[in-house]
Short mmCIF file of C-alpha atoms in Angstrom, two decimals:
data_model
loop_
_atom_site.label_atom_id
_atom_site.label_comp_id
_atom_site.label_asym_id
_atom_site.label_seq_id
_atom_site.Cartn_x
_atom_site.Cartn_y
_atom_site.Cartn_z
CA MET A 1 -13.77 236.06 14.39
CA ALA A 2 -14.47 239.52 15.51
CA THR A 3 -17.49 239.74 17.70
CA THR A 4 -19.71 242.91 18.64
CA VAL A 5 -22.25 243.63 21.52
CA SER A 6 -25.59 244.01 20.93
CA GLU A 7 -28.20 246.54 22.46
CA THR A 8 -29.56 243.54 24.73
CA GLY A 9 -26.13 242.93 25.58
CA LYS A 10 -25.35 239.47 23.76
CA ARG A 11 -22.41 238.97 21.84
CA VAL A 12 -23.09 238.56 17.73
CA ALA A 13 -21.03 237.96 15.26
CA SER A 14 -19.48 240.99 12.97
CA GLY A 15 -19.30 239.88 9.17
CA ALA A 16 -20.11 236.15 10.31
CA CYS A 17 -23.41 234.56 10.05
CA ALA A 18 -26.18 236.95 10.58
CA SER A 19 -26.28 238.31 14.46
CA PRO A 20 -26.40 234.81 15.87
CA THR A 21 -25.97 234.57 19.51
CA MET A 22 -22.27 233.47 19.86
CA TRP A 23 -20.57 230.71 21.92
CA SER A 24 -17.25 230.70 22.24
CA ALA A 25 -14.19 229.55 24.65
CA ALA A 26 -14.77 232.05 26.96
CA ASP A 27 -17.98 230.98 28.06
CA LEU A 28 -16.52 228.15 29.26
CA GLY A 29 -14.74 230.06 31.80
CA GLY A 30 -16.67 229.34 34.52
CA LEU A 31 -17.56 226.07 34.02
CA ALA A 32 -16.74 223.32 36.58
CA LEU A 33 -17.89 219.68 36.56
CA SER A 34 -20.36 218.74 39.71
CA GLU A 35 -23.15 216.19 40.68
CA THR A 36 -25.32 219.07 38.97
CA ASN A 37 -24.32 218.87 35.86
CA SER A 38 -22.72 215.60 35.59
CA ILE A 39 -24.84 212.18 34.57
CA PRO A 40 -24.38 209.48 37.05
CA THR A 41 -21.81 206.40 36.03
CA ARG A 42 -23.74 203.62 34.74
CA SER A 43 -22.69 200.34 33.72
CA PRO A 44 -22.71 198.72 30.36
CA ALA A 45 -26.23 196.53 30.31
CA PRO A 46 -26.12 193.75 27.58
CA ALA A 47 -29.28 192.82 28.15
CA ALA A 48 -30.79 195.90 26.69
CA ARG A 49 -28.96 195.25 23.48
CA VAL A 50 -31.42 194.17 20.45
CA ASP A 51 -29.86 190.87 19.02
CA GLY A 52 -28.39 191.92 15.37
CA PHE A 53 -28.69 195.63 15.70
CA ASP A 54 -26.77 198.94 16.61
CA LEU A 55 -29.31 201.53 17.77
CA TRP A 56 -28.41 205.08 18.20
CA ASP A 57 -30.20 208.51 17.69
CA MET A 58 -33.47 208.45 19.06
CA TRP A 59 -36.48 210.67 18.96
CA PRO A 60 -40.11 210.34 19.92
CA ILE A 61 -43.32 210.64 18.10
CA GLU A 62 -44.86 213.87 19.41
CA ARG A 63 -47.83 216.01 18.88
CA ALA A 64 -47.32 219.65 17.24
CA ASP A 65 -47.25 220.98 20.98
CA GLY A 66 -44.34 218.58 21.88
CA THR A 67 -46.80 216.40 24.28
CA LEU A 68 -45.71 212.38 24.03
CA PRO A 69 -48.91 210.48 22.87
CA ARG A 70 -49.31 207.00 24.45
CA PHE A 71 -51.10 204.07 23.07
CA ASP A 72 -52.18 201.51 26.24
CA GLY A 73 -49.23 202.96 28.22
CA ALA A 74 -46.85 202.66 24.96
CA ALA A 75 -44.92 205.96 23.56
CA PHE A 76 -43.46 204.95 20.09
CA TRP A 77 -40.03 206.28 18.51
CA MET A 78 -37.95 206.47 15.91
CA ILE A 79 -34.45 205.41 16.22
CA LEU A 80 -31.51 205.15 13.84
CA THR A 81 -30.39 201.46 13.08
CA ALA A 82 -27.99 199.43 11.36
CA PRO A 83 -27.14 195.70 11.49
CA ALA A 84 -24.39 195.11 13.97
CA ALA A 85 -21.43 195.04 11.69
CA ALA A 86 -17.19 194.20 12.67
CA ASP A 87 -16.78 197.75 13.53
CA PRO A 88 -19.75 200.15 15.14
CA ASP A 89 -18.18 203.11 13.63
CA SER A 90 -19.49 201.90 10.24
CA ARG A 91 -23.19 202.52 11.35
CA HIS A 92 -23.48 205.58 9.98
CA ALA A 93 -22.96 204.75 6.39
CA ILE A 94 -25.69 202.11 6.19
CA ALA A 95 -28.14 203.90 8.53
CA ARG A 96 -32.11 203.31 8.67
CA ILE A 97 -34.88 204.80 10.58
CA ARG A 98 -36.73 202.42 12.45
CA LEU A 99 -39.73 202.26 14.85
CA ALA A 100 -39.22 201.37 18.27
CA SER A 101 -41.73 201.33 21.51
CA GLU A 102 -40.94 202.25 25.11
CA ARG A 103 -43.21 201.13 28.04
CA ASP A 104 -41.80 201.63 31.46
CA GLY A 105 -38.38 201.86 30.44
CA ARG A 106 -38.59 198.38 28.63
CA TRP A 107 -37.81 199.05 24.46
CA THR A 108 -39.10 196.99 21.48
CA LEU A 109 -37.59 197.68 17.98
CA HIS A 110 -40.47 197.66 15.34
CA GLN A 111 -40.14 197.51 11.62
CA PRO A 112 -38.47 200.45 9.59
CA VAL A 113 -40.31 203.54 9.02
CA PHE A 114 -40.22 204.15 5.69
CA PRO A 115 -40.69 201.26 2.56
CA ASP A 116 -37.66 199.95 0.82
CA GLY A 117 -36.11 202.56 -1.61
CA PHE A 118 -38.72 205.26 -0.91
CA THR A 119 -36.22 207.96 0.36
CA PRO A 120 -33.96 210.10 -1.83
CA GLY A 121 -30.76 209.19 0.40
CA ASP A 122 -29.00 206.07 0.39
CA ARG A 123 -29.48 206.25 4.11
CA GLU A 124 -31.29 208.07 6.47
CA TRP A 125 -30.13 209.96 9.57
CA SER A 126 -32.04 211.73 12.28
CA GLY A 127 -34.97 214.21 12.60
CA SER A 128 -38.39 214.76 14.42
CA ALA A 129 -42.05 213.33 13.87
CA VAL A 130 -45.33 214.84 14.41
CA LEU A 131 -48.47 213.19 15.04
CA ASP A 132 -52.02 214.52 13.99
CA GLU A 133 -54.26 212.46 15.93
CA GLU A 134 -57.23 213.85 14.84
CA LYS A 135 -56.43 213.45 11.23
CA GLY A 136 -54.48 210.01 11.89
CA GLU A 137 -51.58 211.58 9.75
CA LEU A 138 -48.18 211.39 11.07
CA THR A 139 -45.04 213.77 9.72
CA VAL A 140 -41.49 212.78 9.61
CA TYR A 141 -38.77 215.47 9.12
CA PHE A 142 -35.48 213.17 8.39
CA THR A 143 -31.96 213.78 7.18
CA ALA A 144 -31.54 211.93 3.54
CA ALA A 145 -27.99 211.45 3.46
CA GLY A 146 -26.06 210.48 0.14
CA ARG A 147 -27.78 209.88 -3.16
CA ARG A 148 -30.01 206.78 -3.73
CA GLY A 149 -28.42 204.91 -6.46
CA SER A 150 -24.75 206.48 -5.83
CA SER A 151 -21.79 204.09 -6.41
CA MET A 152 -20.46 205.40 -2.93
CA ALA A 153 -21.37 206.68 0.26
CA THR A 154 -20.90 210.29 0.51
CA LEU A 155 -21.30 212.68 3.16
CA GLU A 156 -24.04 215.11 1.53
CA GLN A 157 -26.93 216.12 3.73
CA ARG A 158 -30.50 217.31 2.49
CA LEU A 159 -33.56 217.70 4.76
CA PHE A 160 -36.81 216.27 3.63
CA GLU A 161 -40.27 215.53 5.38
CA ALA A 162 -42.83 213.03 4.47
CA ARG A 163 -46.32 212.47 5.76
CA CYS A 164 -48.34 209.26 5.92
CA ARG A 165 -51.45 207.29 7.47
CA PHE A 166 -50.69 206.04 10.96
CA SER A 167 -52.96 203.91 13.02
CA GLU A 168 -52.49 201.54 15.98
CA ALA A 169 -53.70 198.51 17.27
CA ASP A 170 -52.18 195.87 19.89
CA GLY A 171 -49.01 197.41 20.00
CA ALA A 172 -48.38 197.32 16.56
CA VAL A 173 -48.30 200.72 14.52
CA ILE A 174 -49.70 200.67 10.86
CA LEU A 175 -47.85 203.44 8.37
CA SER A 176 -49.30 203.60 4.99
CA ASP A 177 -50.48 205.77 1.98
CA TRP A 178 -46.57 207.62 1.73
CA SER A 179 -46.64 211.03 0.52
CA LYS A 180 -43.82 211.52 -1.98
CA PRO A 181 -40.60 213.28 0.15
CA VAL A 182 -40.45 216.85 -0.16
CA GLU A 183 -37.05 218.78 0.36
CA SER A 184 -38.16 220.97 3.23
CA VAL A 185 -35.86 223.66 2.60
CA GLU A 186 -31.86 224.12 1.28
CA ALA A 187 -28.66 225.02 2.65
CA ASP A 188 -28.24 228.52 0.62
CA GLY A 189 -24.38 228.59 0.49
CA LYS A 190 -24.73 232.17 1.97
CA ASP A 191 -25.42 231.50 5.55
CA TYR A 192 -25.27 227.87 5.71
CA MET A 193 -22.92 225.97 3.75
CA ILE A 194 -24.05 223.16 1.18
CA ALA A 195 -23.25 219.66 2.84
CA ASN A 196 -21.98 218.15 -0.02
CA GLN A 197 -18.59 216.76 1.03
CA ILE A 198 -17.62 213.51 -0.83
CA THR A 199 -15.05 212.34 2.43
CA GLY A 200 -14.36 213.99 5.59
CA VAL A 201 -12.98 213.17 8.74
CA GLY A 202 -14.99 212.44 11.96
CA GLY A 203 -15.82 215.58 13.80
CA GLU A 204 -14.97 217.85 10.70
CA ILE A 205 -17.71 217.21 8.50
CA LEU A 206 -20.17 219.81 7.29
CA GLY A 207 -23.80 219.80 8.36
CA PHE A 208 -27.47 220.05 7.27
CA ARG A 209 -29.11 217.82 9.22
CA ASP A 210 -31.12 216.91 12.20
CA PRO A 211 -34.50 218.99 11.48
CA GLY A 212 -36.61 219.32 14.84
CA PHE A 213 -39.72 220.67 14.55
CA PHE A 214 -41.44 223.12 17.17
CA ARG A 215 -44.36 224.85 17.13
CA ASP A 216 -44.83 228.59 19.09
CA PRO A 217 -47.30 227.97 21.80
CA ALA A 218 -47.68 231.90 21.81
CA SER A 219 -47.75 232.75 18.28
CA GLY A 220 -48.91 229.68 16.50
CA ARG A 221 -45.85 229.58 14.36
CA SER A 222 -43.92 226.52 13.20
CA PHE A 223 -39.92 226.21 12.94
CA LEU A 224 -37.27 223.47 12.16
CA PHE A 225 -34.12 223.90 14.16
CA LEU A 226 -31.16 222.03 12.31
CA THR A 227 -27.65 221.37 12.68
CA GLY A 228 -25.60 223.47 10.35
CA SER A 229 -22.08 224.90 9.35
CA CYS A 230 -21.66 228.70 8.69
CA ALA A 231 -20.69 229.31 5.42
CA LYS A 232 -19.00 233.09 6.37
CA SER A 233 -16.49 231.22 8.38
CA PRO A 234 -13.08 230.68 7.52
CA SER A 235 -12.48 228.66 10.49
CA ARG A 236 -12.36 224.46 10.44
CA TRP A 237 -15.17 224.83 12.92
CA THR A 238 -17.97 226.06 11.71
CA GLY A 239 -20.91 224.66 13.88
CA VAL A 240 -24.28 226.54 13.81
CA ILE A 241 -27.88 225.99 14.63
CA GLY A 242 -30.10 227.17 12.23
CA VAL A 243 -33.91 227.45 11.62
CA ALA A 244 -36.42 227.33 9.23
CA GLU A 245 -40.23 228.77 9.33
CA ALA A 246 -43.25 227.45 7.99
CA ILE A 247 -45.02 229.43 5.28
CA GLY A 248 -48.44 229.30 6.52
CA ALA A 249 -49.29 226.15 7.62
CA GLU A 250 -47.18 222.83 7.92
CA GLY A 251 -47.10 221.21 4.39
CA SER A 252 -46.80 224.73 2.48
CA GLY A 253 -43.17 224.66 2.77
CA TRP A 254 -40.13 226.36 4.33
CA ARG A 255 -38.32 229.84 4.59
CA LEU A 256 -34.88 229.60 5.80
CA LEU A 257 -33.56 232.17 8.47
CA PRO A 258 -30.08 232.99 9.44
CA PRO A 259 -29.01 230.60 11.90
CA VAL A 260 -29.72 231.40 15.57
CA LEU A 261 -26.74 230.45 17.49
CA SER A 262 -22.99 229.87 16.42
CA ALA A 263 -20.09 228.55 17.70
CA ALA A 264 -17.96 229.36 14.48
CA GLY A 265 -14.17 229.17 15.28
CA PHE A 266 -14.89 227.46 18.65
CA ASN A 267 -16.99 224.13 17.53
CA ASN A 268 -17.86 222.10 14.83
CA GLU A 269 -20.88 220.04 15.43
CA LEU A 270 -23.87 221.42 17.54
CA GLU A 271 -26.19 218.22 17.00
CA ARG A 272 -29.82 217.74 17.12
CA PRO A 273 -30.95 220.82 18.14
CA HIS A 274 -34.48 220.82 19.41
CA MET A 275 -37.06 223.35 21.57
CA ARG A 276 -38.81 223.25 24.60
CA VAL A 277 -40.91 225.98 26.38
CA VAL A 278 -41.06 225.66 30.08
CA ASP A 279 -42.77 228.52 32.80
CA GLY A 280 -42.85 230.86 29.25
CA ARG A 281 -39.53 230.83 28.41
CA TYR A 282 -37.60 229.10 25.47
CA TYR A 283 -34.81 226.78 26.04
CA LEU A 284 -32.65 225.48 22.91
CA PHE A 285 -31.07 222.14 23.32
CA TRP A 286 -28.22 220.31 21.82
CA SER A 287 -25.23 217.94 21.88
CA THR A 288 -21.59 218.16 21.16
CA GLN A 289 -18.39 216.31 21.82
CA ARG A 290 -15.34 216.82 22.98
CA LYS A 291 -13.55 216.30 19.97
CA VAL A 292 -15.15 218.79 17.87
CA PHE A 293 -13.84 221.91 19.88
CA ALA A 294 -11.47 223.90 18.39
CA ALA A 295 -7.90 222.43 18.84
CA SER A 296 -6.58 225.19 20.52
CA GLY A 297 -8.59 226.96 23.37
CA SER A 298 -10.91 225.74 25.75
CA SER A 299 -13.31 222.98 25.11
CA GLY A 300 -15.76 221.38 26.81
CA PRO A 301 -16.61 217.73 27.93
CA THR A 302 -19.26 215.97 25.73
CA GLY A 303 -22.75 216.45 26.92
CA LEU A 304 -26.52 218.15 26.66
CA TYR A 305 -26.41 221.99 26.16
CA GLY A 306 -28.66 224.76 26.11
CA ALA A 307 -29.45 228.25 26.33
CA VAL A 308 -32.73 230.03 26.98
CA SER A 309 -34.41 233.10 25.54
CA ASP A 310 -37.93 235.17 25.34
CA GLY A 311 -38.61 233.79 22.42
CA PRO A 312 -37.72 230.80 19.65
CA LEU A 313 -35.06 232.76 17.69
CA GLY A 314 -33.17 234.21 20.57
CA PRO A 315 -30.95 235.97 21.37
CA PHE A 316 -30.22 233.46 23.93
CA MET A 317 -28.32 233.46 27.32
CA PHE A 318 -26.17 230.36 28.02
CA LEU A 319 -27.81 228.11 30.83
CA ASN A 320 -25.32 228.15 33.94
CA GLY A 321 -23.70 230.84 32.01
CA HIS A 322 -21.47 228.19 30.30
CA GLY A 323 -24.14 226.05 28.69
CA LEU A 324 -23.71 222.69 29.59
CA ILE A 325 -26.56 220.71 31.32
CA ALA A 326 -25.56 217.46 31.70
CA ALA A 327 -21.83 216.05 30.88
CA ASN A 328 -20.78 212.49 30.75
CA PRO A 329 -19.04 211.33 33.79
CA VAL A 330 -15.34 211.86 34.18
CA ASP A 331 -14.64 208.35 34.53
CA ALA A 332 -16.56 207.41 31.18
CA PRO A 333 -16.89 210.22 28.95
CA ALA A 334 -18.14 208.70 26.13
CA GLN A 335 -20.65 206.83 28.04
CA GLU A 336 -23.73 208.29 26.17
CA TYR A 337 -24.58 210.92 23.40
CA SER A 338 -27.03 212.34 21.05
CA TRP A 339 -29.72 213.55 23.54
CA TRP A 340 -33.15 214.19 23.55
CA VAL A 341 -35.44 216.60 26.20
CA MET A 342 -38.72 215.48 26.66
CA ASP A 343 -41.45 217.90 27.40
CA ASP A 344 -41.37 216.63 31.08
CA LEU A 345 -37.98 217.29 31.28
CA ARG A 346 -36.71 213.76 31.04
CA VAL A 347 -33.65 213.55 29.11
CA ILE A 348 -32.86 210.13 26.97
CA GLY A 349 -29.39 209.71 24.69
CA PHE A 350 -28.14 206.08 23.73
CA ALA A 351 -25.80 204.47 25.60
CA ASP A 352 -21.88 204.69 23.53
CA PHE A 353 -19.03 203.26 25.25
CA PRO A 354 -19.75 202.95 28.89
CA ARG A 355 -17.27 202.55 31.50
CA VAL A 356 -14.40 203.16 28.84
CA ALA A 357 -12.19 205.79 30.77
CA ASP A 358 -10.27 206.85 27.29
CA PRO A 359 -12.07 206.48 24.06
CA ALA A 360 -8.65 207.33 22.24
CA THR A 361 -7.55 203.75 23.42
CA LEU A 362 -10.48 201.80 21.00
CA THR A 363 -7.96 201.92 18.33
CA THR A 364 -9.00 199.07 16.42
CA ALA A 365 -12.63 197.73 15.19
CA GLN A 366 -12.51 194.84 17.58
CA LEU A 367 -11.84 196.87 20.48
CA ARG A 368 -14.94 199.11 19.39
CA ARG A 369 -17.34 196.09 18.79
CA GLU A 370 -16.02 194.84 22.28
CA ARG A 371 -17.09 198.01 24.05
CA PHE A 372 -19.65 199.74 21.73
CA ALA A 373 -23.60 199.54 23.97
CA GLY A 374 -25.83 200.56 21.19
CA TYR A 375 -29.08 200.67 23.08
CA PRO A 376 -31.33 203.56 24.42
CA ALA A 377 -29.49 204.73 27.90
CA PRO A 378 -31.77 205.05 31.05
CA PHE A 379 -33.88 208.32 31.34
CA PHE A 380 -32.60 210.99 33.58
CA ARG A 381 -34.14 214.20 34.05
CA ILE A 382 -33.47 217.85 34.75
CA ALA A 383 -34.77 220.85 36.40
CA LEU A 384 -34.76 224.21 34.66
CA ASP A 385 -35.24 227.67 36.46
CA GLY A 386 -34.94 230.76 34.29
CA GLY A 387 -31.20 230.72 33.51
CA THR A 388 -29.62 227.82 35.26
CA SER A 389 -30.51 224.44 35.14
CA ARG A 390 -29.13 221.11 37.50
CA VAL A 391 -29.60 217.18 36.86
CA VAL A 392 -31.95 215.60 39.20
CA VAL A 393 -31.89 212.18 39.03
#
């Protein structure tokens, strides 16, 4: 895919998604793994599992400014869950969002977020959650995967939001008086492929998912960052980070904007994008896996990646020159995944296959079941200094 250089010195696509910052194999030329960009090796912790459930992607209930409310010391989270089946890879087809609470590193799983039969998909995938404490109102942005009532589980992905009353007492949360789910924004088929596949191969599916809420403290404007697929790329690898901007106050609708970052031709999935402001700079974070980089050319490790800008829409500079913030350890390349960076720069993902040296050897459901962790991984912390980052566990 041809690129040009803009007046800011950033590479932008020529004839591809409308002028996003481009991430390519050339950016990985200076990448070398070290203690400053690697997560320490962790041993499996079977006691951390919730009996009968697999847990993975998680996000906190936050205020609109990104800060974390606590209730008698506990923070409330949303987490993807599924009953533990013979093959943990099957969990994505039956995923449901549940509440969880964390206090001093200890986790408790609570009830499903949504009432039975409430959401328009036949399962629920990742998003974000914003609490207005003054109003006692919670807004949940989420991915509706598939269609409720469908005879088969498809890979269709749509972005929805719903509001409810939020109350907490004695460590329990009550979510009530739900509004009807509203589709936040639709893929346009112009900048973003419409993610409506019937079937697909893991790592090669289209994306229009993972709405991550962000309010710009400088302008007051609100955005939803999302995992998307570039509609203008002929490549099999079409990953972009997309964005929509609120029209007026939240609840008045969203306007889809062109992608802000593209890895078309290089990587297929820039997952769970979200943004933080640190010392006046805007940091965009995403997760990706080694297996979703293009088969030819350089590939990065499974890890947390990021870029920095002077504004929420870029152009962006890749942290450390290549984008990698925190990789899984070399001796456990699938140790954990799907990270969320908190406002205090603590980071959390879910424990995937700790102490597995080569995930490609997990060729049967039994092996995957034996080695899959499926619980929140321990927090670690990062430090940010302009265009550089480091792991500071």
